Coordinates of C-alpha atoms and ligand atoms in Angstrom, one line a residue:
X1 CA 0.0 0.0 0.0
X2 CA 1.6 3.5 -1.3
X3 CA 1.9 6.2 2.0
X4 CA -0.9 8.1 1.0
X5 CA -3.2 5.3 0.8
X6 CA -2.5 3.5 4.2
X7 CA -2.6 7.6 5.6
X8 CA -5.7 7.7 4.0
X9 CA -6.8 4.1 5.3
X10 CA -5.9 4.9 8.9
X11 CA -7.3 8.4 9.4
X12 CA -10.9 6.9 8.1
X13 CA -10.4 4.0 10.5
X14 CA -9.7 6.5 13.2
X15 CA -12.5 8.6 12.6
X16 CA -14.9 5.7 12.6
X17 CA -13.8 4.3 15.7
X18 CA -13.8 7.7 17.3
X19 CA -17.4 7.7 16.3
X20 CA -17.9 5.0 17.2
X21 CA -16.4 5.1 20.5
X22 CA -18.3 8.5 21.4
X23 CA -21.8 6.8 20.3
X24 CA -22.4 8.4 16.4
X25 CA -21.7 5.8 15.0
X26 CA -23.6 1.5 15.4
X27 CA -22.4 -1.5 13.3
X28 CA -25.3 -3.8 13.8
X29 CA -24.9 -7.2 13.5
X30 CA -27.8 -8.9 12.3
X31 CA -26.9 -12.8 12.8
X32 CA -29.2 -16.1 11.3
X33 CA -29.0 -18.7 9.5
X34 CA -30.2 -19.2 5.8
X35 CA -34.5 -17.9 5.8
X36 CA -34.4 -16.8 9.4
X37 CA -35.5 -13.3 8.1
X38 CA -32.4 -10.9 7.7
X39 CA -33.2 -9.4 4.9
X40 CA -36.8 -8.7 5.6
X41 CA -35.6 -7.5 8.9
X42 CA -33.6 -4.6 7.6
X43 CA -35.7 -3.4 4.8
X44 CA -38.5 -3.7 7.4
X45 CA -36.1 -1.6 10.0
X46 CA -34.7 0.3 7.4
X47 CA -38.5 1.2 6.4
X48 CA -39.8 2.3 9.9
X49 CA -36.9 4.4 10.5
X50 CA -37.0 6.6 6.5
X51 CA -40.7 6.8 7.6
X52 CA -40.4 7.8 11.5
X53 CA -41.9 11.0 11.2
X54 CA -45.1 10.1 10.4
X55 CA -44.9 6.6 11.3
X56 CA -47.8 5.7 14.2
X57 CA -46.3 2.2 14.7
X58 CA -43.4 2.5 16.9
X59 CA -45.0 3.5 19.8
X60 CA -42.1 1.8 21.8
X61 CA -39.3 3.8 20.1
X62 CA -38.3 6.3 22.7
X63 CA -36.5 9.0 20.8
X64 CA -39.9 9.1 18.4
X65 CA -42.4 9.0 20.9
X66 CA -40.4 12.3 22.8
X67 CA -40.7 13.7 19.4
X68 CA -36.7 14.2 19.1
X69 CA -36.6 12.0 15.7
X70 CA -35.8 14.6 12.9
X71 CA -35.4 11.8 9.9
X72 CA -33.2 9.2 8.8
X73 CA -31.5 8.7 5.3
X74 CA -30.1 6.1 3.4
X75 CA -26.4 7.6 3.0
X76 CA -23.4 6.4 0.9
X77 CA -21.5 2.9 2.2
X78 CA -18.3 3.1 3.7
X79 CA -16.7 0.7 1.8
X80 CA -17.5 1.3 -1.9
X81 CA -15.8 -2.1 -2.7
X82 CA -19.0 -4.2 -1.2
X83 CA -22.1 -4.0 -3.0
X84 CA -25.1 -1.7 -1.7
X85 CA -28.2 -3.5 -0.3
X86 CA -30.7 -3.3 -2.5
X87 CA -33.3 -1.9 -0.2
X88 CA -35.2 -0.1 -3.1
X89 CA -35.6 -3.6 -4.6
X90 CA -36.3 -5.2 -1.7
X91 CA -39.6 -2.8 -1.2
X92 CA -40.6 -3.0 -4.5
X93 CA -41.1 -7.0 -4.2
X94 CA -42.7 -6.3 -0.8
X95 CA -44.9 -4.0 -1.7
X96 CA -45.3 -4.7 -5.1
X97 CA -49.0 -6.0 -6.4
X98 CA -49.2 -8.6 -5.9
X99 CA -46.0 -8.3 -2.9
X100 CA -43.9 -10.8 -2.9
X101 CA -40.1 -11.6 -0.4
X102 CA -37.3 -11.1 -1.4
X103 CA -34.8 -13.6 -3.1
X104 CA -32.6 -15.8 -1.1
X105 CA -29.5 -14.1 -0.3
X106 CA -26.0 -14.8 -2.1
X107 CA -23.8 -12.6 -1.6
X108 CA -23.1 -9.8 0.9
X109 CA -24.3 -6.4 0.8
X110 CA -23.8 -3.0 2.8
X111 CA -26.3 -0.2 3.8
X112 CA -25.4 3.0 6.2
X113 CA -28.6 5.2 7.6
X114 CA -27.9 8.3 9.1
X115 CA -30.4 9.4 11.9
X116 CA -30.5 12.8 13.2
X117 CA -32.1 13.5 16.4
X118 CA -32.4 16.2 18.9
X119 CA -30.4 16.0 21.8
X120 CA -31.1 15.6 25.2
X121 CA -28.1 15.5 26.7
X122 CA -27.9 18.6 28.9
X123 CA -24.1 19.3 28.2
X124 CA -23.9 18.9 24.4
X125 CA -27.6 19.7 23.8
X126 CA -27.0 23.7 23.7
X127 CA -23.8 23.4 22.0
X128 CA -24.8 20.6 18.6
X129 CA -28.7 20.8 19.4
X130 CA -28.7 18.6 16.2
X131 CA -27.2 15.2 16.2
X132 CA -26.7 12.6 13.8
X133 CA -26.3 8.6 14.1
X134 CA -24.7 6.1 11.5
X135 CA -26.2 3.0 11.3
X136 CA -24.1 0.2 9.5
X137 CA -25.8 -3.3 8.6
X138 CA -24.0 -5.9 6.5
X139 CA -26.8 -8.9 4.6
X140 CA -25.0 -12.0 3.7
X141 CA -26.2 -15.6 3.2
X142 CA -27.2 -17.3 6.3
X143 CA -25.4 -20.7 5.2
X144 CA -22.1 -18.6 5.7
X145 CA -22.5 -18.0 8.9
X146 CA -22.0 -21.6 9.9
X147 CA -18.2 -21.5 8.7
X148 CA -17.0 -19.0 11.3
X149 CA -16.6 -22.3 13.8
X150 CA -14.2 -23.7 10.8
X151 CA -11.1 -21.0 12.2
X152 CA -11.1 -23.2 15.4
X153 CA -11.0 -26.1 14.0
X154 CA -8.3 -28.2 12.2
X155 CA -8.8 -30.4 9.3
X156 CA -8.7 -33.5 11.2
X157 CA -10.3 -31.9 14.4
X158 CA -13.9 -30.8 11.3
X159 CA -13.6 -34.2 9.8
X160 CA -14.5 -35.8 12.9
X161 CA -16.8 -33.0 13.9
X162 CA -19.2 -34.3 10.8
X163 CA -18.4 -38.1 11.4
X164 CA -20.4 -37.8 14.3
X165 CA -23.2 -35.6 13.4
X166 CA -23.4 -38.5 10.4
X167 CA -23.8 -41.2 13.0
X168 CA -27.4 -40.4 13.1
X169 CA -30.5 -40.4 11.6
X170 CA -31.4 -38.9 8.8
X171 CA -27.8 -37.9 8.1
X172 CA -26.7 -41.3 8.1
X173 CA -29.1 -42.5 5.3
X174 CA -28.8 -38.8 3.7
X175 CA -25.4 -39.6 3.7
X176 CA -24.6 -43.4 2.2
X177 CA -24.3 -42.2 -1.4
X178 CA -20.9 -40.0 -0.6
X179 CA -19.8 -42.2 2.6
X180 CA -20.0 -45.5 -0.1
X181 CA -18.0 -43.5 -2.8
X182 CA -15.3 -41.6 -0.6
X183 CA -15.3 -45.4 1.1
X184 CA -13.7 -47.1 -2.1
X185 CA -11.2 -44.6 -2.3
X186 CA -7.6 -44.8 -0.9
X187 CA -7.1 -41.4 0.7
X188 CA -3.3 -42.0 0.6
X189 CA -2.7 -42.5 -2.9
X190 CA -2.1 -39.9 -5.7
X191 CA -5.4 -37.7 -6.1
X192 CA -7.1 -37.9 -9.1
X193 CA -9.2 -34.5 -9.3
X194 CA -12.2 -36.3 -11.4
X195 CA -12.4 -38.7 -8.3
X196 CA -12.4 -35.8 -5.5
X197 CA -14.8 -33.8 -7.4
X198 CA -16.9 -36.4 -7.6
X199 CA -16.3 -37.3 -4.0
X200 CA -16.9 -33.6 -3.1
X201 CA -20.2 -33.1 -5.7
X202 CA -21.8 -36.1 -3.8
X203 CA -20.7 -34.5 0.3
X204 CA -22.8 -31.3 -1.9
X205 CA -25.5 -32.9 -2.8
X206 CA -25.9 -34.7 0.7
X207 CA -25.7 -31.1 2.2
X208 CA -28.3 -29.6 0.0
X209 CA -30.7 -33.2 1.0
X210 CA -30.1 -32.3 4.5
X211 CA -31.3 -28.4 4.1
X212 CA -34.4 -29.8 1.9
X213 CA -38.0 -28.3 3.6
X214 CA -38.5 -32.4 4.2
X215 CA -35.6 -32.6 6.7
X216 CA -35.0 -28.3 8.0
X217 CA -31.1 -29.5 8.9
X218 CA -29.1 -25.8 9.6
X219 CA -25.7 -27.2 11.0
X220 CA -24.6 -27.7 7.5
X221 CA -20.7 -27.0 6.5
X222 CA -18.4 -25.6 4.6
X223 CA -21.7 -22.7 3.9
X224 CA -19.8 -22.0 0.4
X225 CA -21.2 -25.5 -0.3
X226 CA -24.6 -24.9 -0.5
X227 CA -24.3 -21.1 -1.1
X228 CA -21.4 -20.5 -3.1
X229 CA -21.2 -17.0 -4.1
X230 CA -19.2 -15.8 -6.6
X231 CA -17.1 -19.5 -5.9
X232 CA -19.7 -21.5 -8.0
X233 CA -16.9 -24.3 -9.5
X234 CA -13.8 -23.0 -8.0
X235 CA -10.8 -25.8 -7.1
X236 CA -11.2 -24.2 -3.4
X237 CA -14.7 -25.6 -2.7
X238 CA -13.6 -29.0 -4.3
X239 CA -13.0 -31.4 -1.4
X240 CA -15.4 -33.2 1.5
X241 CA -14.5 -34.1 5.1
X242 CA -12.1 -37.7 5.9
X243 CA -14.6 -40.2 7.0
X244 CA -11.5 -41.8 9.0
X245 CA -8.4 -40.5 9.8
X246 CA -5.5 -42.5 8.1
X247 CA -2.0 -43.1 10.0
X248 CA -0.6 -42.7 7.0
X249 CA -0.5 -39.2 5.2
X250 CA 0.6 -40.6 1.8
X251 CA 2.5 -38.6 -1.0
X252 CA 2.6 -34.5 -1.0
X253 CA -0.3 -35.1 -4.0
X254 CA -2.2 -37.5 -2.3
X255 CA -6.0 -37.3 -1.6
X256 CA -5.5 -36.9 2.3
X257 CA -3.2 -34.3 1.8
X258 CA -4.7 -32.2 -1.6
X259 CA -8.1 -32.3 0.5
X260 CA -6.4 -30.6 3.7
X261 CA -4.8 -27.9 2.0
X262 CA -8.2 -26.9 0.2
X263 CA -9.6 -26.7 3.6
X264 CA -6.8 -24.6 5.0
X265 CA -7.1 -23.0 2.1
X266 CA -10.6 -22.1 2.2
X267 CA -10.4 -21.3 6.2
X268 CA -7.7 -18.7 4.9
X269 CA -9.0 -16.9 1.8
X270 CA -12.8 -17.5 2.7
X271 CA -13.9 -17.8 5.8
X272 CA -10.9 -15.4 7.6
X273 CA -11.2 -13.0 5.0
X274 CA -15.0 -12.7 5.4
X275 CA -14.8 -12.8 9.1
X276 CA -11.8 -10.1 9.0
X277 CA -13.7 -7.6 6.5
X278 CA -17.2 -7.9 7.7
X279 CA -17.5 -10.0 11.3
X280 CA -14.5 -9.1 13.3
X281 CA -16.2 -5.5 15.0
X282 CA -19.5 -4.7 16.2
X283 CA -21.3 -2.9 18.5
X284 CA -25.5 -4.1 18.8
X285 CA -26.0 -7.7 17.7
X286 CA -29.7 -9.2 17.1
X287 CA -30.0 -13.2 16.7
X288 CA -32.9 -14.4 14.1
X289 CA -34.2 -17.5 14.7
X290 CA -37.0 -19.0 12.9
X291 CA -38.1 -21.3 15.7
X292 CA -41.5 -21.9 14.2
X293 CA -39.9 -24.2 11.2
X294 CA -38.1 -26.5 13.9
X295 CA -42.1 -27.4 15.3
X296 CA -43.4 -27.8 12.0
X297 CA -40.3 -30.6 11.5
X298 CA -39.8 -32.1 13.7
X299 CA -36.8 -32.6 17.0
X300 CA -34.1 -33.3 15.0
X301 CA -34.3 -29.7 13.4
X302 CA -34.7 -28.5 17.1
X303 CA -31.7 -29.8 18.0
X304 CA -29.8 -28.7 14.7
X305 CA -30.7 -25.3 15.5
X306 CA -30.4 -25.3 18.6
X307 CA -26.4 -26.4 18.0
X308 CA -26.1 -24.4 14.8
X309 CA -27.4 -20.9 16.9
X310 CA -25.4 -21.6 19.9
X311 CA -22.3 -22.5 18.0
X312 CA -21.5 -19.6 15.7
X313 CA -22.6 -17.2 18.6
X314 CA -18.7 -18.1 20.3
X315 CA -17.8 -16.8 16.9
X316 CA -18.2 -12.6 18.3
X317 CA -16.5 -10.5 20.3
X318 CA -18.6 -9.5 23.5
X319 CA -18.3 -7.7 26.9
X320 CA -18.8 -4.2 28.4
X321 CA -16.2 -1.7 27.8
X322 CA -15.5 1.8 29.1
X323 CA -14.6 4.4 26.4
X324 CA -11.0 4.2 27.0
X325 CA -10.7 0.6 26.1
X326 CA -13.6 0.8 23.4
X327 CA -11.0 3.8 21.4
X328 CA -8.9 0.5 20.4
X329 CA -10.9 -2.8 20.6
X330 CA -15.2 -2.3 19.7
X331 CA -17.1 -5.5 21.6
X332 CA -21.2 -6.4 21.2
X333 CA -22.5 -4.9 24.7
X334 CA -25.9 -5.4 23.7
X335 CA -27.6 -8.3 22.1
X336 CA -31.2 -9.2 21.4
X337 CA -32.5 -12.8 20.4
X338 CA -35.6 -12.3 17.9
X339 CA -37.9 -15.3 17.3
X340 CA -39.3 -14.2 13.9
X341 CA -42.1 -14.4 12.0
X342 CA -44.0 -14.2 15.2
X343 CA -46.9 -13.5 13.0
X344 CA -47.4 -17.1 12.6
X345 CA -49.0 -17.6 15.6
X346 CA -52.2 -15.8 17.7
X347 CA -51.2 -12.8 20.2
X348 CA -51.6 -15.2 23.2
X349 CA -48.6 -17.1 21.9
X350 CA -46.1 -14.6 21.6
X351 CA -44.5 -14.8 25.4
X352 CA -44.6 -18.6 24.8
X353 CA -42.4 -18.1 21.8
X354 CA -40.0 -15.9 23.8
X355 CA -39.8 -18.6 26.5
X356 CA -39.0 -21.4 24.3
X357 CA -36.3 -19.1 22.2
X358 CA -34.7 -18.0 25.7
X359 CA -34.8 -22.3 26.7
X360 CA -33.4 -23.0 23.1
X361 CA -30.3 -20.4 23.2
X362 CA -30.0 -20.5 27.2
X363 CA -26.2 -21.7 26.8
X364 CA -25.2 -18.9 24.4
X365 CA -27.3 -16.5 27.0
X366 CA -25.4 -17.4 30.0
X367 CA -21.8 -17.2 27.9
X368 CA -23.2 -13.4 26.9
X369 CA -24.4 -12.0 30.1
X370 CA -21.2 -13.6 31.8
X371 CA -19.0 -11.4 29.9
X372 CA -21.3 -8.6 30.9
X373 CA -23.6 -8.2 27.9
X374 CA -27.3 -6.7 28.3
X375 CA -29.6 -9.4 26.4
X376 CA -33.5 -9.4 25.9
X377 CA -36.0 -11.9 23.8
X378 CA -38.1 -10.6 22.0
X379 CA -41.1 -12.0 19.4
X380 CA -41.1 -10.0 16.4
X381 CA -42.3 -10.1 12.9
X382 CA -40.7 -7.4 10.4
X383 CA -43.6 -7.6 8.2
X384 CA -47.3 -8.9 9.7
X385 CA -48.9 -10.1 7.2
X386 CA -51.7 -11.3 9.1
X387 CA -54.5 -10.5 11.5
X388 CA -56.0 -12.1 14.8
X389 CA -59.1 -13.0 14.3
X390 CA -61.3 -15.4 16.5
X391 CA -63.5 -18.3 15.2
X392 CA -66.0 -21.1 16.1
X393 CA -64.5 -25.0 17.2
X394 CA -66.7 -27.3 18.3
X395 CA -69.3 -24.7 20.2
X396 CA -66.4 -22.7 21.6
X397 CA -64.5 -18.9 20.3
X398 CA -60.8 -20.0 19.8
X399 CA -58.3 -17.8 18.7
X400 CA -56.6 -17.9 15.6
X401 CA -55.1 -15.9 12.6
X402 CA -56.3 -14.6 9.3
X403 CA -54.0 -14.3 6.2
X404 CA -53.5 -15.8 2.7
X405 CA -50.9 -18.6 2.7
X406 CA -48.0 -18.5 0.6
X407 CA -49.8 -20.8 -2.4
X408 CA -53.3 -19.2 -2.3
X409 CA -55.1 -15.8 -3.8
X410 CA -57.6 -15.3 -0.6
X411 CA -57.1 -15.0 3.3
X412 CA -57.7 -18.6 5.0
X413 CA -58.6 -18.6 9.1
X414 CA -56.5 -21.1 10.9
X415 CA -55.3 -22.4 14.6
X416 CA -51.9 -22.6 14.3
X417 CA -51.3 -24.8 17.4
X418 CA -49.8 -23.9 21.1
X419 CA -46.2 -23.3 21.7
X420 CA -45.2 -25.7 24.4
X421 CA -44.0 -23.7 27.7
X422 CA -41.6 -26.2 27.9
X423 CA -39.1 -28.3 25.4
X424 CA -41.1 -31.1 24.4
X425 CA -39.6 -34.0 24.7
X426 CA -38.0 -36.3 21.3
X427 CA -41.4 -38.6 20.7
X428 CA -43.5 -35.7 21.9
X429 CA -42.8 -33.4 18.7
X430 CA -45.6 -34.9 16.6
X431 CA -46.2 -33.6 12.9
X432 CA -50.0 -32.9 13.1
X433 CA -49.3 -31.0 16.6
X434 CA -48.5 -27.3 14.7
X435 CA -49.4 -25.7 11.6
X436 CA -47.5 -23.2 10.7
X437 CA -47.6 -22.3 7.0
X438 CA -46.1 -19.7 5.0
X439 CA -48.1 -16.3 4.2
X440 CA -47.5 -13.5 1.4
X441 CA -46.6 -10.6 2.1
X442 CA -49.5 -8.1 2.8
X443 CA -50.9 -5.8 0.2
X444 CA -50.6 -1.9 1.1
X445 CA -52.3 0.6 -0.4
X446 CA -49.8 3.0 0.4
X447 CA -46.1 2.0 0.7
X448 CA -45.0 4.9 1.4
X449 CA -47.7 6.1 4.8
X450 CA -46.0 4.9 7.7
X451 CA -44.1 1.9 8.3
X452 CA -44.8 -1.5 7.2
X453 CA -46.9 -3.1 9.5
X454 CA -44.6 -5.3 12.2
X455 CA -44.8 -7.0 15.5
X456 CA -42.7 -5.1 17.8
X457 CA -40.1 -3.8 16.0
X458 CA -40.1 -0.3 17.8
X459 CA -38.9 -2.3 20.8
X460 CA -36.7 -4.4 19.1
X461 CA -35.3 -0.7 17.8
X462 CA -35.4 0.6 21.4
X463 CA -33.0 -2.3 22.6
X464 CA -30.4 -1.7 19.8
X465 CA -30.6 1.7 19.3
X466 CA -32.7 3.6 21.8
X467 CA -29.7 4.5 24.4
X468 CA -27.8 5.8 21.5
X469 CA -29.9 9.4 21.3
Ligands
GTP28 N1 -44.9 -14.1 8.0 C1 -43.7 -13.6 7.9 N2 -42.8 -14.3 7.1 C2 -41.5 -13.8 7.1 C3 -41.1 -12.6 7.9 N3 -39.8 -12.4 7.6 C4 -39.4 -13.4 6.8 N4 -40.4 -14.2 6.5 C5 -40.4 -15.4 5.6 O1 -39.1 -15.9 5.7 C6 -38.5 -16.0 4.4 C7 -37.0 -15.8 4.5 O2 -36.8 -14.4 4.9 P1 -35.4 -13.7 4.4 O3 -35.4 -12.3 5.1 O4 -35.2 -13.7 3.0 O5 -34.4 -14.6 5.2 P2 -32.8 -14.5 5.2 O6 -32.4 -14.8 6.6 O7 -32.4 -13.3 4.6 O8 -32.4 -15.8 4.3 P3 -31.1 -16.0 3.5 O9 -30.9 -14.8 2.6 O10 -31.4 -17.3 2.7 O11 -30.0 -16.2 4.5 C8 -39.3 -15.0 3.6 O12 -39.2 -15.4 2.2 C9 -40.7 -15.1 4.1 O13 -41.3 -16.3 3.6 C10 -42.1 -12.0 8.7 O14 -41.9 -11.0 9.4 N5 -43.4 -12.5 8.7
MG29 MG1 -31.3 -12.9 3.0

């Protein structure tokens, strides 16, 4: 890097963490796995907050309801290398006639808001009456996510990681095609790269069986397997995991050995690289977890959740630090875990949904607030796209919802089920129990009057952001 450049490189990397440090600025890390809702979440935040003024649904949102809100903008990136999130397109599909959600994500994306808000503060308040906050969120795939645990872990130390999880059902049957190839071949000998991409297409394909709607499996790795990016038949993402460790490494070009370095490669140039640029810093971290699928599944995608959530949340930073300390190293101190789509179920349900998220993630929790870290639960949906509604059963008023399902034209009435209060157990999670299915977006007549319609979002907003102004 030429002087100027790396003078030019530091003074913006000073200025951002002295904004940082003295609360202007807020990289927000929006964590979950592949269709938890990320990117609905932040076109859904991003939407409440360019329409605060006159937006009646964020009731919760302290610095609006004291009417100190003076507008927020979407404001050029700070890194013009990453492309923007397409938050124009986003709204379009959502609000589009007839709305539809967004794609699946593949690749990452970058968005900064700036807020500006009157102050309260009594000192400054006189002095910059007007203040303005940067709001940084990254979107990425969710199946990425799942690779951060790969930097701990060696080749060998992986390998045997899957092994495992592939001593159980339905992995092991999901899994017989590529264990009976990778089985007939000798792992020592000279690699043939027909063979190990062959090998590796058939670990793929297994992958993409386990993440089928039939099965719901998350803890699925390398995440470039099933979501490769801009990687799509790359050399790097050709190999699989050893399904027995040999005492013998054979030649420098042998299977074993060719298979390792693509690994160490892709820990290196892929997952590092991606945790360096995007993962390493942030200050406000929200966890999305769909835990609605997991009932409709069954207790195996519980548990794969479950895992998957707790493990890549040892991938961040946390604690409490004072200013001094926060000048040179930034740390989550605040961290919310959302169960989305809470618009699947009736009102009545939504503390039950809380409870079973905070039972589900209650290892992660306890690491968190150790270190210091404020947490909350929360039930949210960033777009409602139905309504309660109550209905007959039997001579009795039940509650239920009303909203039209993902494969129909017109609004259906339906009891979703109960969300156990506490983790059922394994022969207790019984298909016909829940009935959660998938709704359209709502139709608006006017996208831009107010917010979209959400299920507490303003405090979702008031936890990340509220201390902030
Ligand atoms: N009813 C309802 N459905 C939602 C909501 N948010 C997301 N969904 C559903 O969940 C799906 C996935 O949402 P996304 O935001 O695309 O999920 P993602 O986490 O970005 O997924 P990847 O990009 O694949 O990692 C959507 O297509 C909707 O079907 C919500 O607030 N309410
Ligand atoms: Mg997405």
């Amino acid at each position: 890097m030429n002087n100027r450049l790396s003078r030019f490189t530091t003074s913006l990397y000073t200025n951002e963490t002295v904004n940082r440090a003295f609360d202007r600025q807020v990289k927000l890390a929006v964590t979950g796995l592949s269709r938890s809702g990320k990117t609905v979440f932040i076109t859904s935040l991003i939407h409440q907050l360019i329409h605060s003024l006159d937006n009646p649904r964020l009731p919760f949102f302290s610095v609006i309801n004291a009417g100190r809100l003076q507008g927020a903008k979407i404001i050029p990136q700070p890194d013009i290398c990453i492309p923007s999130f397409r938050y124009d397109q986003a709204i379009e599909q959502l609000c589009g006639d007839p709305p539809n959600w967004p794609q699946p994500t593949s690749g990452i994306s970058e968005i900064r808001l700036a807020i500006r808000y009157r102050s309260q503060h009594p000192l400054t308040r006189h002095i910059s009456p007007i203040n303005t906050l940067y709001l940084d969120i990254i979107d990425y795939p969710g199946e990425w996510l799942l690779d951060l645990q790969l930097l701990e872990l060696t080749y060998e130390q992986w390998s045997e990681q899957i092994i495992r999880l592939c001593d159980k059902e339905p992995r092991f049957s999901l899994s017989q095609t590529w264990r009976d190839f990778f089985n007939q071949i000798d792992i020592t000998a000279v690699c043939d790269d027909a063979i190990l991409r062959k090998a590796s297409q058939l670990y793929t394909d297994f992958l993409h069986q386990c993440k089928s709607a039939q099965y719901g499996l998350t803890l699925l790795q390398p995440g470039r397997f099933t979501m490769a990016g801009d990687l799509k038949g790359a050399p790097i993402l050709e190999f699989c995991p050893l399904l027995y460790i040999p005492e013998q490494t054979g030649e420098e070009n042998s299977f074993y050995l060719t298979m390792k370095k693509r690994y160490e490669a892709y820990k290196e140039l892929v997952v590092r690289k991606f945790y360096n640029e995007h993962f390493a810093s942030f200050d406000r971290q929200i966890v999305l977890a769909d835990v609605l699928k997991t009932f409709n599944i069954g207790y195996t995608a519980f548990t794969d959740m479950r895992d998957a959530i707790n493990m890549v949340l040892t991938s961040f930073r946390y604690g409490k630090v004072g200013l001094f300390k926060r000048l040179f190293g930034l740390k989550i101190d605040k961290l919310l875990f959302a169960a989305t789509k809470a618009d699947h179920v009736t009102p009545n349900q939504l503390s039950n949904i809380e409870n079973f998220l905070q039972l589900m993630l209650s290892k992660a929790h306890n690491d968190v607030t150790f270190e210091g870290v404020t947490t909350e639960t929360l039930a949210i949906a960033a777009v409602k796209c139905t309504q309660a509604a109550t209905t007959m059963f039997q001579g009795q008023k039940i509650s239920c919802i009303k909203g039209v399902p993902i494969d129909k034209e017109t609004p259906i009435a339906l009891f979703p089920g109960e969300i156990p209060t506490e983790i059922p157990m394994p022969e207790d999670w019984i298909a016909e129990r829940f009935n959660f299915v998938e709704f359209k977006p709502p139709r608006l007549a006017n996208v831009h009057g107010g917010g979209l319609p959400h299920i507490r979002m303003d405090r979702a907003l008031e936890f990340l952001l509220g201390d902030k102004f």
